[in-house]
Amino acid sequence: SQQLKSNIFYKIMSISNCIRLFGSIFLLSIIVNGFSASSARQFIEISNQIKETTDRLPSSFVENWPTWVLDQNGEFMKIPDSDGYVNPTSIDELWLPIDLKQPDIRISLGLHVKDGVIRHIMPAIDVSFNGKHHNRGMSSVPRAHKWLDFRSKIIYDWNKFKLTITHKKTDDEDDEAWLNLGSDLPSEIKDPLETAVNFITGNPPEELGSGSHIIHVIIGEYKKCPTTGYDLRVLLSNSKEPEFIGLLEVKTTAAVAGSTSDYLPEVYQSLFQDESLRREAFKKFMDRKKERPSKKSNEL
């Protein structure tokens, strides 16, 4: 079923704008998500440490919220999700097109901002090619499925919280198999959280003051994303408690090549036609494929 889902990936991307014109974008969601409905998470869990309660939001309720990136240089940008781009978010999978190199990832602090006010925090990762091409198609922007109510803590308490990024083979069921990605120690969130608060209370884009938005506040340095067949996990935890409070966990999954698709939307051309981003193994495969007809003609 995963192969079938991948095969229709870029065709759906091409027709998605037409579907929107008829007011039936919900149909597109059914088509894509229906293939993995049995394993897809249906809810976002939200922990409130003061009330000692856990609330839930339907995952479909948050998947279309705009995603922004606040980097370490103070630059703020929105990940495109319209005008030809598809909605790239997923709480279950990270799709890796087979014709592209492994993207870069950076550990981040995620914030849910509603009407200009921080409501929740969560672990996050920024996935791109050196800060470009954040939207690489469906399931290319991971989103956490366990959040923490921001109002359940006072700002000076956040120095107790840290983020850790780990990975393991998907088929390895041993809980001890999780390994830190690279040699990173846990990343503290207090400083990036204060940076985000100052930005939001300063002079943010007017769009941020209305509705719900997700902001990724970059913390870590660039690392290469694991290849397909891995589980990638980011934990938000309190140093005084053994259990994690926030969780992002996605499976890295192979997606069909965009560079050979007849249905690739124009906005993705600069990504998939960039030879510097071409996966070397795929390039060699295509070169061998081009040579086959000439060999046959020589035999004739």
PDB file of C-alpha atoms in Angstrom, residues 116-215:
ATOM      1  CA  GLY A 116      -0.440  36.188  18.622  1.00  0.00           C
ATOM      2  CA  VAL A 117      -0.181  34.312  21.944  1.00  0.00           C
ATOM      3  CA  ILE A 118       1.861  31.155  22.664  1.00  0.00           C
ATOM      4  CA  ARG A 119      -0.520  28.356  23.660  1.00  0.00           C
ATOM      5  CA  HIS A 120       1.576  25.184  23.428  1.00  0.00           C
ATOM      6  CA  ILE A 121       5.183  24.070  22.978  1.00  0.00           C
ATOM      7  CA  MET A 122       6.466  20.864  21.409  1.00  0.00           C
ATOM      8  CA  PRO A 123       9.602  19.263  19.969  1.00  0.00           C
ATOM      9  CA  ALA A 124      10.269  19.963  16.294  1.00  0.00           C
ATOM     10  CA  ILE A 125      12.790  19.452  13.523  1.00  0.00           C
ATOM     11  CA  ASP A 126      13.576  21.724  10.622  1.00  0.00           C
ATOM     12  CA  VAL A 127      14.080  19.673   7.430  1.00  0.00           C
ATOM     13  CA  SER A 128      15.522  21.387   4.358  1.00  0.00           C
ATOM     14  CA  PHE A 129      18.476  21.590   2.001  1.00  0.00           C
ATOM     15  CA  ASN A 130      20.755  24.086   3.729  1.00  0.00           C
ATOM     16  CA  GLY A 131      17.767  26.187   4.786  1.00  0.00           C
ATOM     17  CA  LYS A 132      15.972  25.969   1.415  1.00  0.00           C
ATOM     18  CA  HIS A 133      13.185  23.788   0.029  1.00  0.00           C
ATOM     19  CA  HIS A 134      11.351  23.175   3.303  1.00  0.00           C
ATOM     20  CA  ASN A 135       8.270  22.076   1.364  1.00  0.00           C
ATOM     21  CA  ARG A 136       9.398  19.100  -0.730  1.00  0.00           C
ATOM     22  CA  GLY A 137       5.887  17.725  -1.186  1.00  0.00           C
ATOM     23  CA  MET A 138       3.563  15.710   1.004  1.00  0.00           C
ATOM     24  CA  SER A 139       4.829  14.548   4.412  1.00  0.00           C
ATOM     25  CA  SER A 140       7.998  16.639   4.190  1.00  0.00           C
ATOM     26  CA  VAL A 141       7.437  18.794   7.321  1.00  0.00           C
ATOM     27  CA  PRO A 142       7.195  16.603  10.457  1.00  0.00           C
ATOM     28  CA  ARG A 143       4.958  17.726  13.292  1.00  0.00           C
ATOM     29  CA  ALA A 144       4.902  16.518  16.910  1.00  0.00           C
ATOM     30  CA  HIS A 145       1.921  14.555  18.191  1.00  0.00           C
ATOM     31  CA  LYS A 146       2.500  15.211  21.919  1.00  0.00           C
ATOM     32  CA  TRP A 147       2.477  18.845  23.074  1.00  0.00           C
ATOM     33  CA  LEU A 148       2.712  20.696  26.379  1.00  0.00           C
ATOM     34  CA  ASP A 149       0.349  23.467  27.473  1.00  0.00           C
ATOM     35  CA  PHE A 150       2.518  26.582  27.663  1.00  0.00           C
ATOM     36  CA  ARG A 151       0.344  28.125  30.368  1.00  0.00           C
ATOM     37  CA  SER A 152       1.078  25.219  32.717  1.00  0.00           C
ATOM     38  CA  LYS A 153       4.563  26.588  33.453  1.00  0.00           C
ATOM     39  CA  ILE A 154       6.072  29.966  34.353  1.00  0.00           C
ATOM     40  CA  ILE A 155       8.729  31.274  31.977  1.00  0.00           C
ATOM     41  CA  TYR A 156      11.641  30.783  34.413  1.00  0.00           C
ATOM     42  CA  ASP A 157      10.729  27.087  34.799  1.00  0.00           C
ATOM     43  CA  TRP A 158      11.665  26.339  31.224  1.00  0.00           C
ATOM     44  CA  ASN A 159      15.389  26.099  32.036  1.00  0.00           C
ATOM     45  CA  LYS A 160      14.597  22.582  33.267  1.00  0.00           C
ATOM     46  CA  PHE A 161      13.426  21.424  29.835  1.00  0.00           C
ATOM     47  CA  LYS A 162      15.585  19.968  27.084  1.00  0.00           C
ATOM     48  CA  LEU A 163      15.248  18.503  23.592  1.00  0.00           C
ATOM     49  CA  THR A 164      16.906  15.290  22.433  1.00  0.00           C
ATOM     50  CA  ILE A 165      16.919  13.834  18.908  1.00  0.00           C
ATOM     51  CA  THR A 166      17.301  10.071  18.438  1.00  0.00           C
ATOM     52  CA  HIS A 167      16.792   7.433  15.743  1.00  0.00           C
ATOM     53  CA  LYS A 168      16.603   3.672  15.253  1.00  0.00           C
ATOM     54  CA  LYS A 169      15.807   1.123  12.559  1.00  0.00           C
ATOM     55  CA  THR A 170      12.040   0.853  12.119  1.00  0.00           C
ATOM     56  CA  ASP A 171      12.086  -2.935  12.294  1.00  0.00           C
ATOM     57  CA  ASP A 172      14.111  -2.946  15.537  1.00  0.00           C
ATOM     58  CA  GLU A 173      11.603  -3.349  18.369  1.00  0.00           C
ATOM     59  CA  ASP A 174      14.183  -3.024  21.143  1.00  0.00           C
ATOM     60  CA  ASP A 175      13.598   0.148  23.186  1.00  0.00           C
ATOM     61  CA  GLU A 176      17.333   0.242  23.860  1.00  0.00           C
ATOM     62  CA  ALA A 177      17.998   0.638  20.115  1.00  0.00           C
ATOM     63  CA  TRP A 178      17.322   4.391  20.146  1.00  0.00           C
ATOM     64  CA  LEU A 179      20.583   6.278  19.537  1.00  0.00           C
ATOM     65  CA  ASN A 180      21.372   9.973  19.652  1.00  0.00           C
ATOM     66  CA  LEU A 181      21.669  11.432  16.170  1.00  0.00           C
ATOM     67  CA  GLY A 182      25.307  12.464  16.013  1.00  0.00           C
ATOM     68  CA  SER A 183      27.063  13.299  19.272  1.00  0.00           C
ATOM     69  CA  ASP A 184      24.638  15.970  20.414  1.00  0.00           C
ATOM     70  CA  LEU A 185      23.905  16.443  24.080  1.00  0.00           C
ATOM     71  CA  PRO A 186      20.326  17.473  24.937  1.00  0.00           C
ATOM     72  CA  SER A 187      19.525  21.023  23.807  1.00  0.00           C
ATOM     73  CA  GLU A 188      18.188  23.457  26.385  1.00  0.00           C
ATOM     74  CA  ILE A 189      15.092  25.392  25.332  1.00  0.00           C
ATOM     75  CA  LYS A 190      15.128  28.407  27.679  1.00  0.00           C
ATOM     76  CA  ASP A 191      17.173  30.744  25.440  1.00  0.00           C
ATOM     77  CA  PRO A 192      15.373  29.952  22.149  1.00  0.00           C
ATOM     78  CA  LEU A 193      12.039  30.231  23.969  1.00  0.00           C
ATOM     79  CA  GLU A 194      12.950  33.702  25.226  1.00  0.00           C
ATOM     80  CA  THR A 195      14.061  34.628  21.687  1.00  0.00           C
ATOM     81  CA  ALA A 196      10.683  33.535  20.348  1.00  0.00           C
ATOM     82  CA  VAL A 197       8.766  35.414  23.064  1.00  0.00           C
ATOM     83  CA  ASN A 198      10.717  38.601  22.293  1.00  0.00           C
ATOM     84  CA  PHE A 199      10.036  38.180  18.584  1.00  0.00           C
ATOM     85  CA  ILE A 200       6.305  37.552  19.025  1.00  0.00           C
ATOM     86  CA  THR A 201       5.887  40.496  21.425  1.00  0.00           C
ATOM     87  CA  GLY A 202       8.026  42.743  19.227  1.00  0.00           C
ATOM     88  CA  ASN A 203       7.043  43.441  15.635  1.00  0.00           C
ATOM     89  CA  PRO A 204       5.965  40.110  14.109  1.00  0.00           C
ATOM     90  CA  PRO A 205       4.164  39.761  10.734  1.00  0.00           C
ATOM     91  CA  GLU A 206       0.543  40.861  10.957  1.00  0.00           C
ATOM     92  CA  GLU A 207      -0.573  37.419   9.803  1.00  0.00           C
ATOM     93  CA  LEU A 208       0.742  35.892  13.025  1.00  0.00           C
ATOM     94  CA  GLY A 209      -1.805  37.838  15.076  1.00  0.00           C
ATOM     95  CA  SER A 210      -4.796  35.965  13.683  1.00  0.00           C
ATOM     96  CA  GLY A 211      -5.576  32.261  13.858  1.00  0.00           C
ATOM     97  CA  SER A 212      -3.301  29.341  14.720  1.00  0.00           C
ATOM     98  CA  HIS A 213       0.311  29.002  13.551  1.00  0.00           C
ATOM     99  CA  ILE A 214       3.235  26.668  14.264  1.00  0.00           C
ATOM    100  CA  ILE A 215       6.704  28.203  14.650  1.00  0.00           C
TER     101      ILE A 215
END
